[in-house]
């Protein structure tokens, strides 16, 4: 299963992806996590990305594509993946499309978690208190939501126009949302995973 999870910051992509990876037996590839690991390791890329992330802006498309290409070339991604946090603008949609065509691994599904903006702000505040992620502070969250509306919302529209988008209500118990996601995934999932 090759799946893209879309949704605003705090919409629950990461939480749902952790569960989905067990269900689908494919890796969860979060570009945000890859960047945070580079920041924590203090690599040149991480040092460059940190200021951009702390400001709630997007890291450059070239860096992101290189990072994604490297991750997808690892053997655990051969049988599929759950992509979380990519693509985040229309240039990345094209880049991903080109990359997956080259790898002969087309997407099976694109799922967007739909959560109202008021709830997003509250969830990020809770996460900020619990995890202390610098970019979850309310000021940066507002910036990230603006970036999302301007650059990432068109990504969902693109997949919608191409008949690939499934929108799932992301409000509710974790398990309820999880079941909603499973319900919109292509049917051969069950057969492939017993
Ligand atoms: P996330 O954990 O997905 O919310 O990502 C945290 C931050 O990492 C974002 O606010 C961006 O600064 C950066 N980031 C993650 N994924 C991407 C991407 N696909 N393109 C550009 N920047 C990204």
PDB file of C-alpha atoms in Angstrom, residues 8-192:
ATOM      1  CA  UNK A   8      -3.288  20.501   8.499  1.00  0.00           C
ATOM      2  CA  UNK A   9      -0.655  20.562  11.254  1.00  0.00           C
ATOM      3  CA  UNK A  10      -2.218  18.836  14.279  1.00  0.00           C
ATOM      4  CA  UNK A  11      -4.871  17.043  12.238  1.00  0.00           C
ATOM      5  CA  UNK A  12      -3.625  13.694  13.554  1.00  0.00           C
ATOM      6  CA  UNK A  13      -1.590  12.468  10.567  1.00  0.00           C
ATOM      7  CA  UNK A  14       1.320  11.302  12.679  1.00  0.00           C
ATOM      8  CA  UNK A  15      -0.847   9.533  15.241  1.00  0.00           C
ATOM      9  CA  UNK A  16      -2.908   7.767  12.614  1.00  0.00           C
ATOM     10  CA  UNK A  17       0.149   6.903  10.538  1.00  0.00           C
ATOM     11  CA  UNK A  18       1.723   5.115  13.535  1.00  0.00           C
ATOM     12  CA  UNK A  19      -1.325   2.882  13.752  1.00  0.00           C
ATOM     13  CA  UNK A  20      -1.641   2.433  10.008  1.00  0.00           C
ATOM     14  CA  UNK A  21       1.930   1.254   9.664  1.00  0.00           C
ATOM     15  CA  UNK A  22       1.163  -1.702  11.936  1.00  0.00           C
ATOM     16  CA  UNK A  23      -2.074  -2.465  10.139  1.00  0.00           C
ATOM     17  CA  UNK A  24      -0.585  -2.185   6.649  1.00  0.00           C
ATOM     18  CA  UNK A  25       2.934  -3.407   7.479  1.00  0.00           C
ATOM     19  CA  UNK A  26       4.666  -0.551   5.646  1.00  0.00           C
ATOM     20  CA  UNK A  27       6.933   2.198   7.031  1.00  0.00           C
ATOM     21  CA  UNK A  28       5.619   5.564   8.181  1.00  0.00           C
ATOM     22  CA  UNK A  29       7.669   8.212   6.414  1.00  0.00           C
ATOM     23  CA  UNK A  30       7.226  11.628   8.002  1.00  0.00           C
ATOM     24  CA  UNK A  31       9.277  14.369   6.363  1.00  0.00           C
ATOM     25  CA  UNK A  32       8.863  16.439   9.551  1.00  0.00           C
ATOM     26  CA  UNK A  33      10.384  13.559  11.579  1.00  0.00           C
ATOM     27  CA  UNK A  34      13.244  13.196   9.072  1.00  0.00           C
ATOM     28  CA  UNK A  35      13.965  16.914   9.399  1.00  0.00           C
ATOM     29  CA  UNK A  36      13.745  16.856  13.216  1.00  0.00           C
ATOM     30  CA  UNK A  37      16.207  13.933  13.241  1.00  0.00           C
ATOM     31  CA  UNK A  38      18.609  15.949  11.063  1.00  0.00           C
ATOM     32  CA  UNK A  39      18.225  18.940  13.397  1.00  0.00           C
ATOM     33  CA  UNK A  40      18.844  16.755  16.468  1.00  0.00           C
ATOM     34  CA  UNK A  41      21.909  15.194  14.836  1.00  0.00           C
ATOM     35  CA  UNK A  42      23.231  18.670  14.003  1.00  0.00           C
ATOM     36  CA  UNK A  43      23.929  17.804  10.345  1.00  0.00           C
ATOM     37  CA  UNK A  44      24.578  20.728   7.936  1.00  0.00           C
ATOM     38  CA  UNK A  45      21.113  20.131   6.476  1.00  0.00           C
ATOM     39  CA  UNK A  46      19.574  20.092   9.945  1.00  0.00           C
ATOM     40  CA  UNK A  47      21.261  23.360  10.875  1.00  0.00           C
ATOM     41  CA  UNK A  48      19.943  24.951   7.686  1.00  0.00           C
ATOM     42  CA  UNK A  49      16.418  23.590   8.150  1.00  0.00           C
ATOM     43  CA  UNK A  50      16.028  24.548  11.812  1.00  0.00           C
ATOM     44  CA  UNK A  51      15.481  28.284  11.344  1.00  0.00           C
ATOM     45  CA  UNK A  52      12.990  27.665   8.538  1.00  0.00           C
ATOM     46  CA  UNK A  53      11.053  25.144  10.649  1.00  0.00           C
ATOM     47  CA  UNK A  54      11.060  27.346  13.740  1.00  0.00           C
ATOM     48  CA  UNK A  55       9.516  30.118  11.635  1.00  0.00           C
ATOM     49  CA  UNK A  56       6.759  27.800  10.415  1.00  0.00           C
ATOM     50  CA  UNK A  57       7.917  28.069   6.798  1.00  0.00           C
ATOM     51  CA  UNK A  58       8.580  25.309   4.281  1.00  0.00           C
ATOM     52  CA  UNK A  59      12.055  23.867   3.754  1.00  0.00           C
ATOM     53  CA  UNK A  60      13.164  24.092   0.112  1.00  0.00           C
ATOM     54  CA  UNK A  61      11.689  21.690  -2.416  1.00  0.00           C
ATOM     55  CA  UNK A  62      15.148  20.495  -3.548  1.00  0.00           C
ATOM     56  CA  UNK A  63      16.190  19.500  -0.027  1.00  0.00           C
ATOM     57  CA  UNK A  64      12.884  17.764   0.590  1.00  0.00           C
ATOM     58  CA  UNK A  65      12.974  15.787  -2.659  1.00  0.00           C
ATOM     59  CA  UNK A  66      16.551  14.629  -2.001  1.00  0.00           C
ATOM     60  CA  UNK A  67      15.571  13.549   1.501  1.00  0.00           C
ATOM     61  CA  UNK A  68      12.485  11.706   0.290  1.00  0.00           C
ATOM     62  CA  UNK A  69      14.295   9.988  -2.565  1.00  0.00           C
ATOM     63  CA  UNK A  70      16.931   8.707  -0.167  1.00  0.00           C
ATOM     64  CA  UNK A  71      14.287   7.427   2.262  1.00  0.00           C
ATOM     65  CA  UNK A  72      12.210   5.723  -0.434  1.00  0.00           C
ATOM     66  CA  UNK A  73      15.304   3.947  -1.749  1.00  0.00           C
ATOM     67  CA  UNK A  74      15.670   2.065   1.544  1.00  0.00           C
ATOM     68  CA  UNK A  75      14.588  -1.555   1.369  1.00  0.00           C
ATOM     69  CA  UNK A  76      11.717  -1.301   3.866  1.00  0.00           C
ATOM     70  CA  UNK A  77       9.867   1.057   1.505  1.00  0.00           C
ATOM     71  CA  UNK A  78       9.880  -1.456  -1.341  1.00  0.00           C
ATOM     72  CA  UNK A  79       6.452  -2.833  -0.461  1.00  0.00           C
ATOM     73  CA  UNK A  80       4.850   0.506   0.223  1.00  0.00           C
ATOM     74  CA  UNK A  81       4.800   3.435   2.612  1.00  0.00           C
ATOM     75  CA  UNK A  82       2.644   5.940   4.427  1.00  0.00           C
ATOM     76  CA  UNK A  83       3.805   9.395   3.507  1.00  0.00           C
ATOM     77  CA  UNK A  84       3.064  12.067   6.115  1.00  0.00           C
ATOM     78  CA  UNK A  85       3.971  15.725   5.519  1.00  0.00           C
ATOM     79  CA  UNK A  86       4.793  15.416   1.825  1.00  0.00           C
ATOM     80  CA  UNK A  87       3.758  16.731  -0.688  1.00  0.00           C
ATOM     81  CA  UNK A  88       3.185  20.175   0.810  1.00  0.00           C
ATOM     82  CA  UNK A  89       2.881  22.325  -2.297  1.00  0.00           C
ATOM     83  CA  UNK A  90       2.145  21.807  -5.984  1.00  0.00           C
ATOM     84  CA  UNK A  91       5.830  21.621  -6.953  1.00  0.00           C
ATOM     85  CA  UNK A  92       6.195  18.696  -4.520  1.00  0.00           C
ATOM     86  CA  UNK A  93       3.126  17.008  -6.025  1.00  0.00           C
ATOM     87  CA  UNK A  94       4.874  17.044  -9.405  1.00  0.00           C
ATOM     88  CA  UNK A  95       8.182  15.946  -7.909  1.00  0.00           C
ATOM     89  CA  UNK A  96       6.525  13.028  -6.114  1.00  0.00           C
ATOM     90  CA  UNK A  97       4.635  12.034  -9.220  1.00  0.00           C
ATOM     91  CA  UNK A  98       7.868  12.004 -11.251  1.00  0.00           C
ATOM     92  CA  UNK A  99       9.766  10.099  -8.567  1.00  0.00           C
ATOM     93  CA  UNK A 100       7.089   7.414  -8.174  1.00  0.00           C
ATOM     94  CA  UNK A 101       6.795   7.040 -11.941  1.00  0.00           C
ATOM     95  CA  UNK A 102      10.559   6.471 -12.127  1.00  0.00           C
ATOM     96  CA  UNK A 103      10.298   3.903  -9.339  1.00  0.00           C
ATOM     97  CA  UNK A 104       7.210   2.385 -11.011  1.00  0.00           C
ATOM     98  CA  UNK A 105       5.369   2.694  -7.708  1.00  0.00           C
ATOM     99  CA  UNK A 106       2.172   4.689  -8.255  1.00  0.00           C
ATOM    100  CA  UNK A 107       0.113   5.815  -5.255  1.00  0.00           C
ATOM    101  CA  UNK A 108      -2.792   3.610  -4.167  1.00  0.00           C
ATOM    102  CA  UNK A 109      -4.582   6.214  -2.087  1.00  0.00           C
ATOM    103  CA  UNK A 110      -4.524   9.810  -0.870  1.00  0.00           C
ATOM    104  CA  UNK A 111      -6.419  10.446   2.363  1.00  0.00           C
ATOM    105  CA  UNK A 112      -7.047  13.870   3.855  1.00  0.00           C
ATOM    106  CA  UNK A 113      -7.902  14.222   7.542  1.00  0.00           C
ATOM    107  CA  UNK A 114     -10.400  17.007   7.849  1.00  0.00           C
ATOM    108  CA  UNK A 115     -10.293  18.962  11.126  1.00  0.00           C
ATOM    109  CA  UNK A 116     -11.726  22.494  11.642  1.00  0.00           C
ATOM    110  CA  UNK A 117      -9.171  25.284  12.204  1.00  0.00           C
ATOM    111  CA  UNK A 118     -10.408  26.090  15.757  1.00  0.00           C
ATOM    112  CA  UNK A 119      -9.792  22.520  16.844  1.00  0.00           C
ATOM    113  CA  UNK A 120      -6.351  22.494  15.163  1.00  0.00           C
ATOM    114  CA  UNK A 121      -5.169  25.465  17.221  1.00  0.00           C
ATOM    115  CA  UNK A 122      -6.320  23.772  20.448  1.00  0.00           C
ATOM    116  CA  UNK A 123      -4.650  20.472  19.551  1.00  0.00           C
ATOM    117  CA  UNK A 124      -1.329  22.160  18.740  1.00  0.00           C
ATOM    118  CA  UNK A 125      -1.458  23.984  22.090  1.00  0.00           C
ATOM    119  CA  UNK A 126      -1.930  20.658  23.884  1.00  0.00           C
ATOM    120  CA  UNK A 127       0.946  19.114  21.881  1.00  0.00           C
ATOM    121  CA  UNK A 128       3.135  22.161  22.622  1.00  0.00           C
ATOM    122  CA  UNK A 129       2.593  21.662  26.355  1.00  0.00           C
ATOM    123  CA  UNK A 130       3.108  17.890  26.158  1.00  0.00           C
ATOM    124  CA  UNK A 131       6.028  17.661  23.714  1.00  0.00           C
ATOM    125  CA  UNK A 132       7.464  21.165  23.638  1.00  0.00           C
ATOM    126  CA  UNK A 133       7.831  21.270  19.859  1.00  0.00           C
ATOM    127  CA  UNK A 134       9.053  24.818  19.176  1.00  0.00           C
ATOM    128  CA  UNK A 135       6.885  25.174  16.075  1.00  0.00           C
ATOM    129  CA  UNK A 136       3.722  24.308  18.044  1.00  0.00           C
ATOM    130  CA  UNK A 137       3.764  27.587  19.948  1.00  0.00           C
ATOM    131  CA  UNK A 138       0.577  29.498  19.102  1.00  0.00           C
ATOM    132  CA  UNK A 139       2.308  32.202  17.078  1.00  0.00           C
ATOM    133  CA  UNK A 140       4.136  29.735  14.838  1.00  0.00           C
ATOM    134  CA  UNK A 141       1.009  27.554  14.543  1.00  0.00           C
ATOM    135  CA  UNK A 142      -0.821  30.549  13.066  1.00  0.00           C
ATOM    136  CA  UNK A 143       1.976  30.943  10.513  1.00  0.00           C
ATOM    137  CA  UNK A 144       1.927  27.203   9.706  1.00  0.00           C
ATOM    138  CA  UNK A 145      -1.835  27.358   9.162  1.00  0.00           C
ATOM    139  CA  UNK A 146      -1.402  30.271   6.750  1.00  0.00           C
ATOM    140  CA  UNK A 147       1.285  28.338   4.862  1.00  0.00           C
ATOM    141  CA  UNK A 148      -1.054  25.342   4.853  1.00  0.00           C
ATOM    142  CA  UNK A 149      -3.994  27.326   3.453  1.00  0.00           C
ATOM    143  CA  UNK A 150      -1.885  29.007   0.777  1.00  0.00           C
ATOM    144  CA  UNK A 151       0.436  26.215  -0.313  1.00  0.00           C
ATOM    145  CA  UNK A 152      -0.821  22.858   0.933  1.00  0.00           C
ATOM    146  CA  UNK A 153      -4.588  23.145   0.479  1.00  0.00           C
ATOM    147  CA  UNK A 154      -4.101  23.191  -3.332  1.00  0.00           C
ATOM    148  CA  UNK A 155      -2.379  19.790  -3.015  1.00  0.00           C
ATOM    149  CA  UNK A 156      -5.642  18.198  -1.853  1.00  0.00           C
ATOM    150  CA  UNK A 157      -7.502  20.011  -4.630  1.00  0.00           C
ATOM    151  CA  UNK A 158      -5.049  18.555  -7.155  1.00  0.00           C
ATOM    152  CA  UNK A 159      -5.626  14.978  -5.973  1.00  0.00           C
ATOM    153  CA  UNK A 160      -9.355  15.686  -5.883  1.00  0.00           C
ATOM    154  CA  UNK A 161      -9.313  16.764  -9.534  1.00  0.00           C
ATOM    155  CA  UNK A 162      -7.387  13.590 -10.388  1.00  0.00           C
ATOM    156  CA  UNK A 163     -10.004  11.449  -8.660  1.00  0.00           C
ATOM    157  CA  UNK A 164      -7.581  10.177  -6.015  1.00  0.00           C
ATOM    158  CA  UNK A 165      -8.649  12.043  -2.875  1.00  0.00           C
ATOM    159  CA  UNK A 166     -10.593  10.524   0.007  1.00  0.00           C
ATOM    160  CA  UNK A 167     -11.622  12.968   2.722  1.00  0.00           C
ATOM    161  CA  UNK A 168     -12.048  11.560   6.220  1.00  0.00           C
ATOM    162  CA  UNK A 169     -13.579  13.375   9.192  1.00  0.00           C
ATOM    163  CA  UNK A 170     -10.629  13.721  11.572  1.00  0.00           C
ATOM    164  CA  UNK A 171     -12.684  14.748  14.611  1.00  0.00           C
ATOM    165  CA  UNK A 172     -13.474  12.038  17.134  1.00  0.00           C
ATOM    166  CA  UNK A 173     -11.845   9.235  19.081  1.00  0.00           C
ATOM    167  CA  UNK A 174      -8.521   8.039  17.728  1.00  0.00           C
ATOM    168  CA  UNK A 175      -9.955   4.603  16.991  1.00  0.00           C
ATOM    169  CA  UNK A 176     -13.047   5.995  15.278  1.00  0.00           C
ATOM    170  CA  UNK A 177     -10.902   8.096  12.942  1.00  0.00           C
ATOM    171  CA  UNK A 178      -8.649   5.077  12.325  1.00  0.00           C
ATOM    172  CA  UNK A 179     -11.629   2.958  11.285  1.00  0.00           C
ATOM    173  CA  UNK A 180     -12.833   5.735   8.979  1.00  0.00           C
ATOM    174  CA  UNK A 181      -9.462   5.752   7.246  1.00  0.00           C
ATOM    175  CA  UNK A 182      -9.434   1.977   6.826  1.00  0.00           C
ATOM    176  CA  UNK A 183     -12.918   2.174   5.331  1.00  0.00           C
ATOM    177  CA  UNK A 184     -11.767   4.386   2.433  1.00  0.00           C
ATOM    178  CA  UNK A 185      -8.597   2.459   1.558  1.00  0.00           C
ATOM    179  CA  UNK A 186      -8.603   0.250  -1.550  1.00  0.00           C
ATOM    180  CA  UNK A 187     -10.188  -3.137  -0.890  1.00  0.00           C
ATOM    181  CA  UNK A 188      -7.225  -5.449  -1.624  1.00  0.00           C
ATOM    182  CA  UNK A 189      -5.605  -4.252   1.633  1.00  0.00           C
ATOM    183  CA  UNK A 190      -7.255  -7.027   3.621  1.00  0.00           C
ATOM    184  CA  UNK A 191      -6.227  -9.770   1.236  1.00  0.00           C
ATOM    185  CA  UNK A 192      -2.643  -8.462   1.081  1.00  0.00           C
TER     186      UNK A 192
END
